[in-house]
Short mmCIF file of C-alpha atoms and ligand atoms in Angstrom, two decimals:
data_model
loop_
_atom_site.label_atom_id
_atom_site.label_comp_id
_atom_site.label_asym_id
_atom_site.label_seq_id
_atom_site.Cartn_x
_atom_site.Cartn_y
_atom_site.Cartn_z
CA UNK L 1 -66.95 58.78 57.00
CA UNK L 2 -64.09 60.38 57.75
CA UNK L 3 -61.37 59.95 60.24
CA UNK L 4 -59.09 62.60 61.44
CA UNK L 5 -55.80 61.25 63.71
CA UNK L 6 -53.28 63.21 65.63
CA UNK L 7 -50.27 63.46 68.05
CA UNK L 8 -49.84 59.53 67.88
CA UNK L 9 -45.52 60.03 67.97
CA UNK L 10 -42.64 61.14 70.30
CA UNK L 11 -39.21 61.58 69.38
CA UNK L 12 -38.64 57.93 70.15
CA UNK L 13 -40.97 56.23 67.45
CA UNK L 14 -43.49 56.42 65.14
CA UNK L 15 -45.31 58.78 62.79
CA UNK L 16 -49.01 59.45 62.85
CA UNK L 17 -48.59 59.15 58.96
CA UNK L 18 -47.41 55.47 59.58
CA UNK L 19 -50.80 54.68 61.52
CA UNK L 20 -52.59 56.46 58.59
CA UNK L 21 -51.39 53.86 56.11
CA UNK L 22 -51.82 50.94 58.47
CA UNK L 23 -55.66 52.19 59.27
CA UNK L 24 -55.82 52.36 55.22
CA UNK L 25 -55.15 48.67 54.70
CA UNK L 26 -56.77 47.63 58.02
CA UNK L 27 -59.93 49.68 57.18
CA UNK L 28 -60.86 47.93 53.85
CA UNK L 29 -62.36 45.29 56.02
CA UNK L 30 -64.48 47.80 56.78
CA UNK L 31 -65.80 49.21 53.56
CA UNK L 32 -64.38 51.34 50.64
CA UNK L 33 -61.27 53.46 51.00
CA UNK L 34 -62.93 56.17 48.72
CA UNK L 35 -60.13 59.34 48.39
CA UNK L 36 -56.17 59.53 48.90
CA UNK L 37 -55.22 59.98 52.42
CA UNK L 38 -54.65 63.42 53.46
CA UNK L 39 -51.80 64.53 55.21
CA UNK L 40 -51.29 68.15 56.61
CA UNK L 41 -49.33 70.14 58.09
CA UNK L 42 -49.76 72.48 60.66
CA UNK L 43 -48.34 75.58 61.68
CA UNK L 44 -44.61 75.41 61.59
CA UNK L 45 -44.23 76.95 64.87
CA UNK L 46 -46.10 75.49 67.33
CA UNK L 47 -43.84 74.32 70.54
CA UNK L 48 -45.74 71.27 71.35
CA UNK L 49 -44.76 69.41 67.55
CA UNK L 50 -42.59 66.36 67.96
CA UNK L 51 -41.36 67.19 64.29
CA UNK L 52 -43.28 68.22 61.34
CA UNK L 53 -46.58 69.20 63.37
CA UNK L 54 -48.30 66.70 60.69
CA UNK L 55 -51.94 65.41 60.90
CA UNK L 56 -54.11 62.67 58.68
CA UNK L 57 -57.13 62.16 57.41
CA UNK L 58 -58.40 59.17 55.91
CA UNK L 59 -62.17 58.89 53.75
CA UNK L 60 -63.88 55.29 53.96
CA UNK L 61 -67.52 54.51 52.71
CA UNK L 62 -68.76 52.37 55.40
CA UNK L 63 -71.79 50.38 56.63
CA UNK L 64 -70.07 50.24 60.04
CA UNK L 65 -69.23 53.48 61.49
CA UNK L 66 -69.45 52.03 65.46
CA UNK L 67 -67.02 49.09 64.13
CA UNK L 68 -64.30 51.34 62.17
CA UNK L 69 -64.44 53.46 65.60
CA UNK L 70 -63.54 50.80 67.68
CA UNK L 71 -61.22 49.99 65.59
CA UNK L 72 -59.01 52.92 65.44
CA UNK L 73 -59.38 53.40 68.55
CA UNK L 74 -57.63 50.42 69.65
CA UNK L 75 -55.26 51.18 67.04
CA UNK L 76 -54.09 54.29 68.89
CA UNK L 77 -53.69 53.25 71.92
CA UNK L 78 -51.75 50.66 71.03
CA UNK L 79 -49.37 52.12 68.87
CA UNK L 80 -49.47 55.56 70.34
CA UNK L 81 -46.32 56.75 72.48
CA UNK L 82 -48.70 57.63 74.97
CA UNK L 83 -45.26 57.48 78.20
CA UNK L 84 -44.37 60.49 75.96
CA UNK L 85 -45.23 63.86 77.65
CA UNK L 86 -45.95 65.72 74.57
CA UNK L 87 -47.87 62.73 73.19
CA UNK L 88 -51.96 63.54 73.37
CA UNK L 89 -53.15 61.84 70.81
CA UNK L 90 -57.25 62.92 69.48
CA UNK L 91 -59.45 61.15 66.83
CA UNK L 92 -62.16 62.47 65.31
CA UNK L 93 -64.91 60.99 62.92
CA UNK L 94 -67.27 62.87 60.59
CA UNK L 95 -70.26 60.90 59.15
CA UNK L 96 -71.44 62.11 55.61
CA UNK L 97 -74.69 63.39 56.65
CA UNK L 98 -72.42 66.22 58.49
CA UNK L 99 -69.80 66.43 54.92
CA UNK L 100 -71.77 69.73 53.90
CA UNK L 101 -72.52 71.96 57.14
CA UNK L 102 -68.84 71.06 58.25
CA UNK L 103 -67.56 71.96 55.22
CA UNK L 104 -66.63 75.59 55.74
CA UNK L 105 -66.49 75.33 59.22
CA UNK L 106 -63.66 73.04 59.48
CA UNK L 107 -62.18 74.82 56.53
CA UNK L 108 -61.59 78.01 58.35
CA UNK L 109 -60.17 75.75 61.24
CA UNK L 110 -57.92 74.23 59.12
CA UNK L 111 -56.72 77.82 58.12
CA UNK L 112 -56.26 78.69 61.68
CA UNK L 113 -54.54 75.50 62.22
CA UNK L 114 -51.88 76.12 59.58
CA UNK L 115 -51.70 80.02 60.12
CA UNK L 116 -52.32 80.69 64.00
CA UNK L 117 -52.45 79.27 67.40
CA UNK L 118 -55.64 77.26 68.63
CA UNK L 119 -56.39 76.60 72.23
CA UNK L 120 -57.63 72.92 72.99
CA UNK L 121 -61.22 73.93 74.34
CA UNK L 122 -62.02 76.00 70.89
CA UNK L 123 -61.41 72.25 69.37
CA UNK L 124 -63.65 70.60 72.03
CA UNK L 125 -66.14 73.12 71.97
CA UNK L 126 -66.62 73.06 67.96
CA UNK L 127 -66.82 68.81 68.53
CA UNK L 128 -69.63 69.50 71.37
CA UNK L 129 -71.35 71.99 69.19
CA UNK L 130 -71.87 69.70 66.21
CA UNK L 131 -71.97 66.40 67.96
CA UNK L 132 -68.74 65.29 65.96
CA UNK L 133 -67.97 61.46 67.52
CA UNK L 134 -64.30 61.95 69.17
CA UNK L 135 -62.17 61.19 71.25
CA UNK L 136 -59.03 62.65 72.87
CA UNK L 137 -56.30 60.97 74.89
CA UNK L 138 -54.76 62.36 77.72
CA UNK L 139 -54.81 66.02 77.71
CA UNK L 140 -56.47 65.36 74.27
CA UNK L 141 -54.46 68.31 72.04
CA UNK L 142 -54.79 66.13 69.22
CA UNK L 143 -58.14 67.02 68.49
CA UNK L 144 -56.79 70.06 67.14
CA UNK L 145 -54.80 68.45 63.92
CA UNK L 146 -57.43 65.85 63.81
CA UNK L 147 -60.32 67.81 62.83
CA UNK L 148 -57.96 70.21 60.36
CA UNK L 149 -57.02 66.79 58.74
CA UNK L 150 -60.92 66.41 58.63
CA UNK L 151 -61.27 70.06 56.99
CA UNK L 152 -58.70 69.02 54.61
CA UNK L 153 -60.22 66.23 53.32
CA UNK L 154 -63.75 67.86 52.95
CA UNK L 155 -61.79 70.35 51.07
CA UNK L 156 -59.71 68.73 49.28
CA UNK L 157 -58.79 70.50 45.96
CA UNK L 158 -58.33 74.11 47.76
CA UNK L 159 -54.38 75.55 48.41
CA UNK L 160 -53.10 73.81 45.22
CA UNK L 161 -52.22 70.53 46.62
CA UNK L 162 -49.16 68.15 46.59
CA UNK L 163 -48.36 64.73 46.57
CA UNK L 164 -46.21 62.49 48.83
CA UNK L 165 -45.37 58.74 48.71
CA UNK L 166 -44.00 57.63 51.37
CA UNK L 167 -42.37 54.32 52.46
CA UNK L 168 -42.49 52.73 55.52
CA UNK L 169 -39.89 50.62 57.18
CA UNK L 170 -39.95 47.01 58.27
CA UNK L 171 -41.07 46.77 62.20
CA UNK L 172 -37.67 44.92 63.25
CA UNK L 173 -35.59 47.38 61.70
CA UNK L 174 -37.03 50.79 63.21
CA UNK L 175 -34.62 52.73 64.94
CA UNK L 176 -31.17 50.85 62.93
CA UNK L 177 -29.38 53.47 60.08
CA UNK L 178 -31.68 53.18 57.16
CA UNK L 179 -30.09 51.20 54.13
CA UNK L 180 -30.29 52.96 51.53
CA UNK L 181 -28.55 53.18 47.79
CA UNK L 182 -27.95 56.75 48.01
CA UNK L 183 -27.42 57.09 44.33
CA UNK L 184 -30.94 56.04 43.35
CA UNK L 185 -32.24 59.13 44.84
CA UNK L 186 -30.48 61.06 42.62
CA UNK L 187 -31.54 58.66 39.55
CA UNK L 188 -35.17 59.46 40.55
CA UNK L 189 -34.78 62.97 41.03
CA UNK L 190 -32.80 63.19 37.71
CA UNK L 191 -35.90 61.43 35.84
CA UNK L 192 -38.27 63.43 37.51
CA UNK L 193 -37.76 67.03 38.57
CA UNK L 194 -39.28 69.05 38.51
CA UNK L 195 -42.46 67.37 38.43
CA UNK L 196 -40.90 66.04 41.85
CA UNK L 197 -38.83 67.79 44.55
CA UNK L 198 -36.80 67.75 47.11
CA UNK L 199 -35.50 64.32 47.04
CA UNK L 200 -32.28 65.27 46.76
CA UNK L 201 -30.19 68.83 47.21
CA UNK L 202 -28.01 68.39 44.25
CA UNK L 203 -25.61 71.67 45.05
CA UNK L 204 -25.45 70.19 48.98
CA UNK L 205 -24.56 66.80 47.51
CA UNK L 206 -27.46 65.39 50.40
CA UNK L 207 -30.53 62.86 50.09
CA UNK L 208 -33.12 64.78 51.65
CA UNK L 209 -36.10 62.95 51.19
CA UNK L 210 -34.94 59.99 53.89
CA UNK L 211 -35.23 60.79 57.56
CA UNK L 212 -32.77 60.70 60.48
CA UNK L 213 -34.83 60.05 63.18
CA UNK L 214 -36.09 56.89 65.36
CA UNK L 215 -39.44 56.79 63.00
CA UNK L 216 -40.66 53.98 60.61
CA UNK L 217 -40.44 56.16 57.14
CA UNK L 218 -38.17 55.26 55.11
CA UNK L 219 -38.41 58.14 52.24
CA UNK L 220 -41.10 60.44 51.24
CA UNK L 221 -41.27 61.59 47.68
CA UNK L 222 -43.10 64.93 47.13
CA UNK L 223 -44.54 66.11 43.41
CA UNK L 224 -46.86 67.04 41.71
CA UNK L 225 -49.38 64.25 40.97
CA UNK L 226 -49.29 60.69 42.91
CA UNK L 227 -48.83 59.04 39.14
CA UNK L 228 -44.86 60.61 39.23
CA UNK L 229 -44.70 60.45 43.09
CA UNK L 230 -45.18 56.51 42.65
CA UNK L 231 -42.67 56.52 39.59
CA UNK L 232 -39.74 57.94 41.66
CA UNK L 233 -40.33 55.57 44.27
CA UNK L 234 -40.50 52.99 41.99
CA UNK L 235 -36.77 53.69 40.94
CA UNK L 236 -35.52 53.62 44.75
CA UNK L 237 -33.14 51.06 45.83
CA UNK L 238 -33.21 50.78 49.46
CA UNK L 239 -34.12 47.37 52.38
CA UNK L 240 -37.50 45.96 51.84
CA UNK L 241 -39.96 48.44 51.93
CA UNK L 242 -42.97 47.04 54.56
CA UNK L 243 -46.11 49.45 53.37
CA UNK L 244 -46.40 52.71 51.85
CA UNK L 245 -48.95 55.21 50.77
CA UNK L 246 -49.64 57.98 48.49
CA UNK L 247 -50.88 61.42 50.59
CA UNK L 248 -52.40 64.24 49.30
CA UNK L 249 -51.01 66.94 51.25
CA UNK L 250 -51.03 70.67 51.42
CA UNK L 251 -47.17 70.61 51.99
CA UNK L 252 -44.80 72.95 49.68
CA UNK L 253 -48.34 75.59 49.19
CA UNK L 254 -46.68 78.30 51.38
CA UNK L 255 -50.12 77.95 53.49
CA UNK L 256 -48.75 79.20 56.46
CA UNK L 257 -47.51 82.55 55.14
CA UNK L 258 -50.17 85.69 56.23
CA UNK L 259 -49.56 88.87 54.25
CA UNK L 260 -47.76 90.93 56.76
CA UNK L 261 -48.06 95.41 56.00
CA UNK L 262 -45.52 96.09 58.37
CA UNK L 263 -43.57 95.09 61.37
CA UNK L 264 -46.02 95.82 63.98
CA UNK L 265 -48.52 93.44 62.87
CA UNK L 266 -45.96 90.50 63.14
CA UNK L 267 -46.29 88.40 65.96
CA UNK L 268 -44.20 85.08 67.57
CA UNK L 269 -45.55 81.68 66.40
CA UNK L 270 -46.69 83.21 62.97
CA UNK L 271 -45.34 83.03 59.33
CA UNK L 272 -45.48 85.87 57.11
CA UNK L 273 -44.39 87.49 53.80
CA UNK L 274 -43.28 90.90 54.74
CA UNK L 275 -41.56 93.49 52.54
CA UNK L 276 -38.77 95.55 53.90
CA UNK L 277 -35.78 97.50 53.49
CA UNK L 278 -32.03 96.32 54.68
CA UNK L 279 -31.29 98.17 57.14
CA UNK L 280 -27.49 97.46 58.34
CA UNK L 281 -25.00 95.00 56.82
CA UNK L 282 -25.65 91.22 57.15
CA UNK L 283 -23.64 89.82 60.33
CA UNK L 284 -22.34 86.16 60.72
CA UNK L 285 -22.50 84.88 64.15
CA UNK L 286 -20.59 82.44 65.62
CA UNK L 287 -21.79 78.76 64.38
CA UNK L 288 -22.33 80.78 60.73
CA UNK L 289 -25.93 81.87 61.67
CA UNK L 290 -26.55 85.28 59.20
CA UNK L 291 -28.64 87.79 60.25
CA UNK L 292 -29.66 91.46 59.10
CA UNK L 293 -32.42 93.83 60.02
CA UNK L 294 -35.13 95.05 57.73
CA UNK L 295 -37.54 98.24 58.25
CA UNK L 296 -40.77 99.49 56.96
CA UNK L 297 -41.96 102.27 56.04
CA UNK L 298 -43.08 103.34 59.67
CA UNK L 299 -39.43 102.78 61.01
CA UNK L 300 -40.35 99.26 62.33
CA UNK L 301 -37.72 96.84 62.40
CA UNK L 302 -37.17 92.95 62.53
CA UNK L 303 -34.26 90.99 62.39
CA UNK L 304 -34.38 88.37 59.51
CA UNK L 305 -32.17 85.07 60.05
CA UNK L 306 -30.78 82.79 57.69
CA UNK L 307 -29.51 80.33 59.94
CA UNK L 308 -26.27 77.72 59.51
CA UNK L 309 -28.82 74.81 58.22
CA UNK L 310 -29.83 76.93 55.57
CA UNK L 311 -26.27 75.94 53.68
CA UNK L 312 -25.31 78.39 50.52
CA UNK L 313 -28.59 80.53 50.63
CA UNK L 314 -26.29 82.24 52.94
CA UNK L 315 -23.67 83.52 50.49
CA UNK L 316 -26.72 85.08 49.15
CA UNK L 317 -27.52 87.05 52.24
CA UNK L 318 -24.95 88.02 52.66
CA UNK L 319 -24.45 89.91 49.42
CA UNK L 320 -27.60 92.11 50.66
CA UNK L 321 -26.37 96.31 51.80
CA UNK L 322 -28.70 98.33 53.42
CA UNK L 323 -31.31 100.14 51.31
CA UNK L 324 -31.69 96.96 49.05
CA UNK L 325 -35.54 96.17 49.03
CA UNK L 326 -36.84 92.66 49.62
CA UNK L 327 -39.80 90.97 50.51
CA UNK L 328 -39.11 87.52 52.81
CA UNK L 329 -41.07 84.82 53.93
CA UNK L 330 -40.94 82.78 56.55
CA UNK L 331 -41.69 82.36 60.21
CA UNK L 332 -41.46 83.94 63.27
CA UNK L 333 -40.08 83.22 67.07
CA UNK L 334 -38.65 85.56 69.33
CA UNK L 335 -39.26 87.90 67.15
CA UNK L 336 -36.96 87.17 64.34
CA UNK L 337 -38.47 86.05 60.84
CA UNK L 338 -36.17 82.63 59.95
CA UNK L 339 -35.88 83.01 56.18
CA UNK L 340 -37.41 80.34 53.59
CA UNK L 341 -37.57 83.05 50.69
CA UNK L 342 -36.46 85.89 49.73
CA UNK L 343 -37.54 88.33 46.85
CA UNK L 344 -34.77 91.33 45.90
CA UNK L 345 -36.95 93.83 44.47
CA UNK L 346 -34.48 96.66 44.06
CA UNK L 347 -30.90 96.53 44.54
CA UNK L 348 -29.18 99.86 45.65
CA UNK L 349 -25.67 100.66 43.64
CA UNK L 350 -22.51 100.06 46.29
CA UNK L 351 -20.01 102.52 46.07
CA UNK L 352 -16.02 102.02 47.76
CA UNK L 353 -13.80 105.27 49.00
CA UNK L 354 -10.37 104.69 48.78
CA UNK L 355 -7.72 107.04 48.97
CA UNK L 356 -6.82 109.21 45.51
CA UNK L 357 -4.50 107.53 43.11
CA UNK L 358 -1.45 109.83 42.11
CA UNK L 359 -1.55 110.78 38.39
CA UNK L 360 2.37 110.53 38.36
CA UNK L 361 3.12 106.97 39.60
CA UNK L 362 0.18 105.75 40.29
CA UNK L 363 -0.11 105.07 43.70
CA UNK L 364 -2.36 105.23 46.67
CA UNK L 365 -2.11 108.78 48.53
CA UNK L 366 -1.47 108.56 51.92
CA UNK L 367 -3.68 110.94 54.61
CA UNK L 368 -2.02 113.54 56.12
CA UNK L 369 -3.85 113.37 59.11
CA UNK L 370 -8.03 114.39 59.70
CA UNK L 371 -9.89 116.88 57.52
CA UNK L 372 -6.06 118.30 55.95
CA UNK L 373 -6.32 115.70 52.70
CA UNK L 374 -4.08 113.48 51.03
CA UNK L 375 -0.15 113.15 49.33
CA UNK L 376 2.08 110.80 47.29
CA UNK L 377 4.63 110.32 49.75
CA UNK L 378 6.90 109.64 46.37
CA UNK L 379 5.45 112.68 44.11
CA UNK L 380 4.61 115.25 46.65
CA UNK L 381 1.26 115.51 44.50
CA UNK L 382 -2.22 116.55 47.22
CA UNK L 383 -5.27 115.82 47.00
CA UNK L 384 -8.74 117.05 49.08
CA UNK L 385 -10.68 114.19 49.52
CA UNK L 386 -11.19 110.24 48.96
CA UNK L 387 -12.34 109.10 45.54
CA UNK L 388 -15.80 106.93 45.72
CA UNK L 389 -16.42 104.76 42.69
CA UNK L 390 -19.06 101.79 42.16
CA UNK L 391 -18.76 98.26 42.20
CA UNK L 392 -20.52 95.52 40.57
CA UNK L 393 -23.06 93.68 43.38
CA UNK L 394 -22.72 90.29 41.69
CA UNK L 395 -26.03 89.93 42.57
CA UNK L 396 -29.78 89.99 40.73
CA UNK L 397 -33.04 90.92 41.92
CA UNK L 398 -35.59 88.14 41.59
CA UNK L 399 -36.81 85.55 44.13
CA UNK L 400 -34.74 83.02 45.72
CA UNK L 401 -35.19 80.34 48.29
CA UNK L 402 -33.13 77.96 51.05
CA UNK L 403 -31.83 74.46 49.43
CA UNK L 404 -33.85 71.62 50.12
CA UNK L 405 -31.66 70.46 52.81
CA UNK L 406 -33.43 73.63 55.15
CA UNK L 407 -36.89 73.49 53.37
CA UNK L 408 -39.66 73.52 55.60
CA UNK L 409 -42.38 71.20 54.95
CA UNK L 410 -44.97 73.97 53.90
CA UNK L 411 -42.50 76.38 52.08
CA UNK L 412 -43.09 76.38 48.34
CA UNK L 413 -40.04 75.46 46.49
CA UNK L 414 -39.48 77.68 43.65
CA UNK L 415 -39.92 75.01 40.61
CA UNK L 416 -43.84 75.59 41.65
CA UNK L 417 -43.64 79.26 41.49
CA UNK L 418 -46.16 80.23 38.40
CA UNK L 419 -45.95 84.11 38.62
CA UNK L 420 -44.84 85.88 35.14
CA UNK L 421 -42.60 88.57 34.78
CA UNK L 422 -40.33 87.95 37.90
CA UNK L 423 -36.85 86.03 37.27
CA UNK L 424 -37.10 82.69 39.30
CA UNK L 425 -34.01 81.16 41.07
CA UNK L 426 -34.58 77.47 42.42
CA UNK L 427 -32.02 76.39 44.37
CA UNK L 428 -30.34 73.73 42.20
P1 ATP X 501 -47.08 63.33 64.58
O1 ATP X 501 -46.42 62.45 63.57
O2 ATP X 501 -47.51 62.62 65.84
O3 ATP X 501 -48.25 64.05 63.99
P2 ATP X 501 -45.79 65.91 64.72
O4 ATP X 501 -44.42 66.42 64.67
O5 ATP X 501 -46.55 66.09 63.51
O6 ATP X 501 -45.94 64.38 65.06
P3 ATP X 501 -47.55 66.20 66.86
O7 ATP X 501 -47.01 65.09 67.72
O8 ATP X 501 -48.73 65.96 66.06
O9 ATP X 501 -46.40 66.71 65.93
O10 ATP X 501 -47.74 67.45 67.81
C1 ATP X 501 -48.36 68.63 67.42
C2 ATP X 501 -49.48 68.96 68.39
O11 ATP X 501 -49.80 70.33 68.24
C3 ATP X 501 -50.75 68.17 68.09
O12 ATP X 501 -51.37 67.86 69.32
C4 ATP X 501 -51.62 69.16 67.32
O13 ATP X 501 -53.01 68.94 67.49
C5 ATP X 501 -51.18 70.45 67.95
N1 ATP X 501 -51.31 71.58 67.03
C6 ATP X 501 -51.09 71.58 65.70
N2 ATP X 501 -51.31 72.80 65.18
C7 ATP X 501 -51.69 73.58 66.20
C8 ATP X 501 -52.05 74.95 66.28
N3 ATP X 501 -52.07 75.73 65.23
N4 ATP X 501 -52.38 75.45 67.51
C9 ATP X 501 -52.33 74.64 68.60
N5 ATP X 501 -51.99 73.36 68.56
C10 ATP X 501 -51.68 72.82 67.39
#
C-alpha cells in the first residue's frame, strides 16, 4: 500500500518528513518497506504552508492494511501539532489493487498540487469517488499533499527526480542551537558537488543545508542519487544523529514553473517562466530589496523582485538597462514575480552623454545655458551638443540563478541545467 501524510507541523515543532522516517522504521513490523520514501513539495506559494509546503509518501507491502492504518493513525495524532491553527493534518492510503486506475489521476493532482491552487472538497471528493481509505483531521487540508505524495510515489521516475538525506535530531535536544562542525559541510560539499548541492553557499560563506527553526532535522543533503546523498552525510560532523532517511523528492525540478506568453496570463499564487523586456532601471529599496519592471510584447508589465535574501544575485540585477531581454522564473504574489532565475538573452549597448571635451586643453565644456551649446571657459572653443559614447556592460547574456542561501526548495540549481548551446552561470 501506500501511505500519503500531511500538515503534521507548526512553527513550533516537527516536520511531517520526521514522522515519515519514524512510520518507515515503525512500519517494518508491518511488512516490507518496498521503495524510497517520497517527499514533495508543493506549490511554493500557498499561504496556509508552515514552511516548505512539503508532503510524504511512504510504499509498504503488507498483509495488514487495517493494522498499518491504525497505526499511523495514532501516530499522527500523537505527534501532530494539532493546538496549531494552521495544523490539519490528512492521511491517505492506496491499496495496490487501485496502483493502476489512480495512476494518472493522482498524477495530474500532483501537477495541480505543485503548479496551482486546490480547494479541500476537490481532494475529498476525488477520495469519495474512488473509495480511497482516509482520513483528515480537523478541517482536514492535509488531504490535499497527502494524496499528491500518493501520485508521486505511483509515479515515481517522472520530473527528473532528486535525492535528499536527511538527519534527524535527538528528541531532548529539539528546539536548542544545533551543534554542528560547520567546516564539515564544506568538506562534503567539496568532495561532492556537483553531484550534490546546496549544502553550502561557498561565495555567502553560509551552511545552508542545516535549519534554523524549532524542527527535529538536523541537515538535509540534496543530489543526485541517494548512493552520494548518503556519502556527504557520511562525512558530517555534528551531535548524535537519532534517525535519518533517504527521500526521493521532486525538489530542485523547477516543477512549479508554468510557461507564461505574456503578462496577462500571470496570476498571484503561481510560478512561471516568462520572457520580457526591461523596462526602467533596476531600483533598490530601502532594506536592499531590487526591483525592475519587465513588458511584453502587448505592453503588459510586471514588476520582477530580487529581494535582500537573495544576497549577490543582486549586483547582477542590477547591471540590467531597459531594453535588455530576459526570460525569469519564479513565483508570483501581489503581483510581482520574486526572481529564482534569470536568462539575459540580449543585452542592449549603454551609451553615456557628457559634455564635449575641448581639443585645446582638454577639458570638460561647460553649458551655456538650454538649447545655446557648450564652451571651454579656459579656450573660448563652442561646441553644439553633448558627445554620447558606449560603455562596456560588464555583463554576459546566459542564465543565472539566486545563491543557495535564497534557493527555493523546487528551483533547479543551475549545476542540473542540461541544455546545449546556452552559457551556464551557477552561483558558486
Ligand atoms: P509540514 O512539514 O507539516 O508538511 P509544510 O511547511 O510543508 O509543513 P504544511 O504544514 O504541510 O506545510 O501546510 C501546507 C498545507 O497546504 C497542507 O495542508 C497542504 O495539504 C496544503 N496545500 C499544499 N499544496 C496546496 C495547493 N496547491 N493548494 C491548496 N492547498 C495546498
Amino acid at each position: 500500500m501506500i501511505i500519503g501524510i500531511d500538515d503534521t507541523d507548526s512553527s513550533e515543532g516537527m516536520c511531517t518528513t520526521y514522522l515519515g522516517a519514524l512510520l518507515l522504521d515503525e512500519l517494518q513490523a508491518c511488512g516490507t518497506v518496498e521503495a524510497l520514501p517520497f517527499l514533495v513539495r508543493l506549490n511554493p506559494t500557498i499561504p496556509y504552508k508552515t514552511r516548505g509546503n512539503a508532503a510524504v509518501a511512504l510504499k509498504l507491502k503488507t498483509c495488514f492494511p487495517e493494522k498499518v492504518i491504525a497505526h499511523v493513525l495514532s501516530r499522527i495524532e500523537e505527534l501532530a501539532r494539532m493546538e496549531c491553527e494552521k495544523t490539519n493534518p490528512g492521511a491517505v492510503f492506496i491499496l495496490e489493487k487501485d496502483y493502476e486506475t489512480l495512476k494518472p489521476v493522482l498524477r495530474d493532482f500532483l501537477e495541480e498540487a505543485v503548479k496551482d491552487v486546490i480547494e479541500i472538497q476537490k481532494a475529498k471528493s476525488l477520495i469519495s469517488k474512488f473509495g480511497i481509505s482516509s482520513k483528515g483531521f480537523k478541517n482536514g487540508r492535509g488531504l490535499i499533499g497527502a494524496l499528491a505524495a500518493c501520485g508521486a510515489m505511483l509515479n515515481p521516475e517522472e520530473w527528473d527526480p532528486t535525492f535528499e538525506h536527511l538527519a534527524y535530531r535527538q528528541k531532548g535536544k529539539w528546539g536548542t542551537p544545533r551543534e554542528i562542525e560547520k567546516e564539515s559541510f564544506f568538506e562534503a560539499d567539496r568532495e561532492t558537488y556537483p553531484e550534490t548541492w546546496d549544502t553550502v553557499d561557498l561565495i555567502n560563506r553560509l551552511v545552508v543545508c542545516v535549519p534554523h527553526s524549532a524542527d527535529p532535522v538536523l541537515f538535509g543533503i540534496r543530489g543526485v542519487n541517494p548512493e552520494i546523498v548518503t556519502k556527504a552525510a557520511r562525512m558530517i560532523r555534528a551531535e548524535p544523529v537519532d534517525r535519518f532517511a533517504v527521500y526521493r523528492t521532486n525538489q530542485g525540478t523547477d516543477m512549479h514553473l508554468l510557461p507564461a506568453a505574456n503578462v496577462a496570463e500571470v496570476r498571484d499564487m503561481h510560478s512561471y517562466r516568462l520572457e520580457g523586456t526591461v523596462s526602467a532601471v533596476p531600483k533598490t529599496i530601502c532594506g536592499g530589496h531590487v526591483f525592475f519592471p519587465i513588458k511584453d510584447e502587448s505592453g503588459g508589465q510586471i514588476d520582477c523582485a530580487a529581494f535582500e535574501p537573495t544576497k549577490n544575485f543582486r549586483e547582477l540585477v542590477r547591471k540590467l538597462i531597459p531594453g535588455d531581454r530576459v526570460i525569469l522564473s519564479g513565483s508570483v504574489t501581489t503581483m510581482t514575480l520574486n526572481i529564482e532565475k534569470i536568462e539575459i538573452k540580449k543585452l542592449v549597448p549603454l551609451y553615456i552623454e557628457e559634455n564635449p571635451l575641448c581639443p585645446e586643453c582638454k577639458k570638460h565644456m561647460k553649458s551655456v545655458g538650454q538649447g545655446q551649446g557648450f564652451r571651454c571657459k579656459k579656450c573660448g572653443i563652442q561646441a553644439s551638443s553633448k558627445i554620447r559614447y558606449e560603455v562596456e556592460r560588464n555583463i554576459e547574456t546566459g542564465l543565472y540563478e539566486v545563491p543557495p542561501c535564497a534557493r527555493r526548495h523546487l528551483a533547479k540549481p543551475l549545476v542540473r541545467e542540461k541544455r546545449p548551446n546556452i552559457r551556464v552561470y551557477p552561483s558558486r
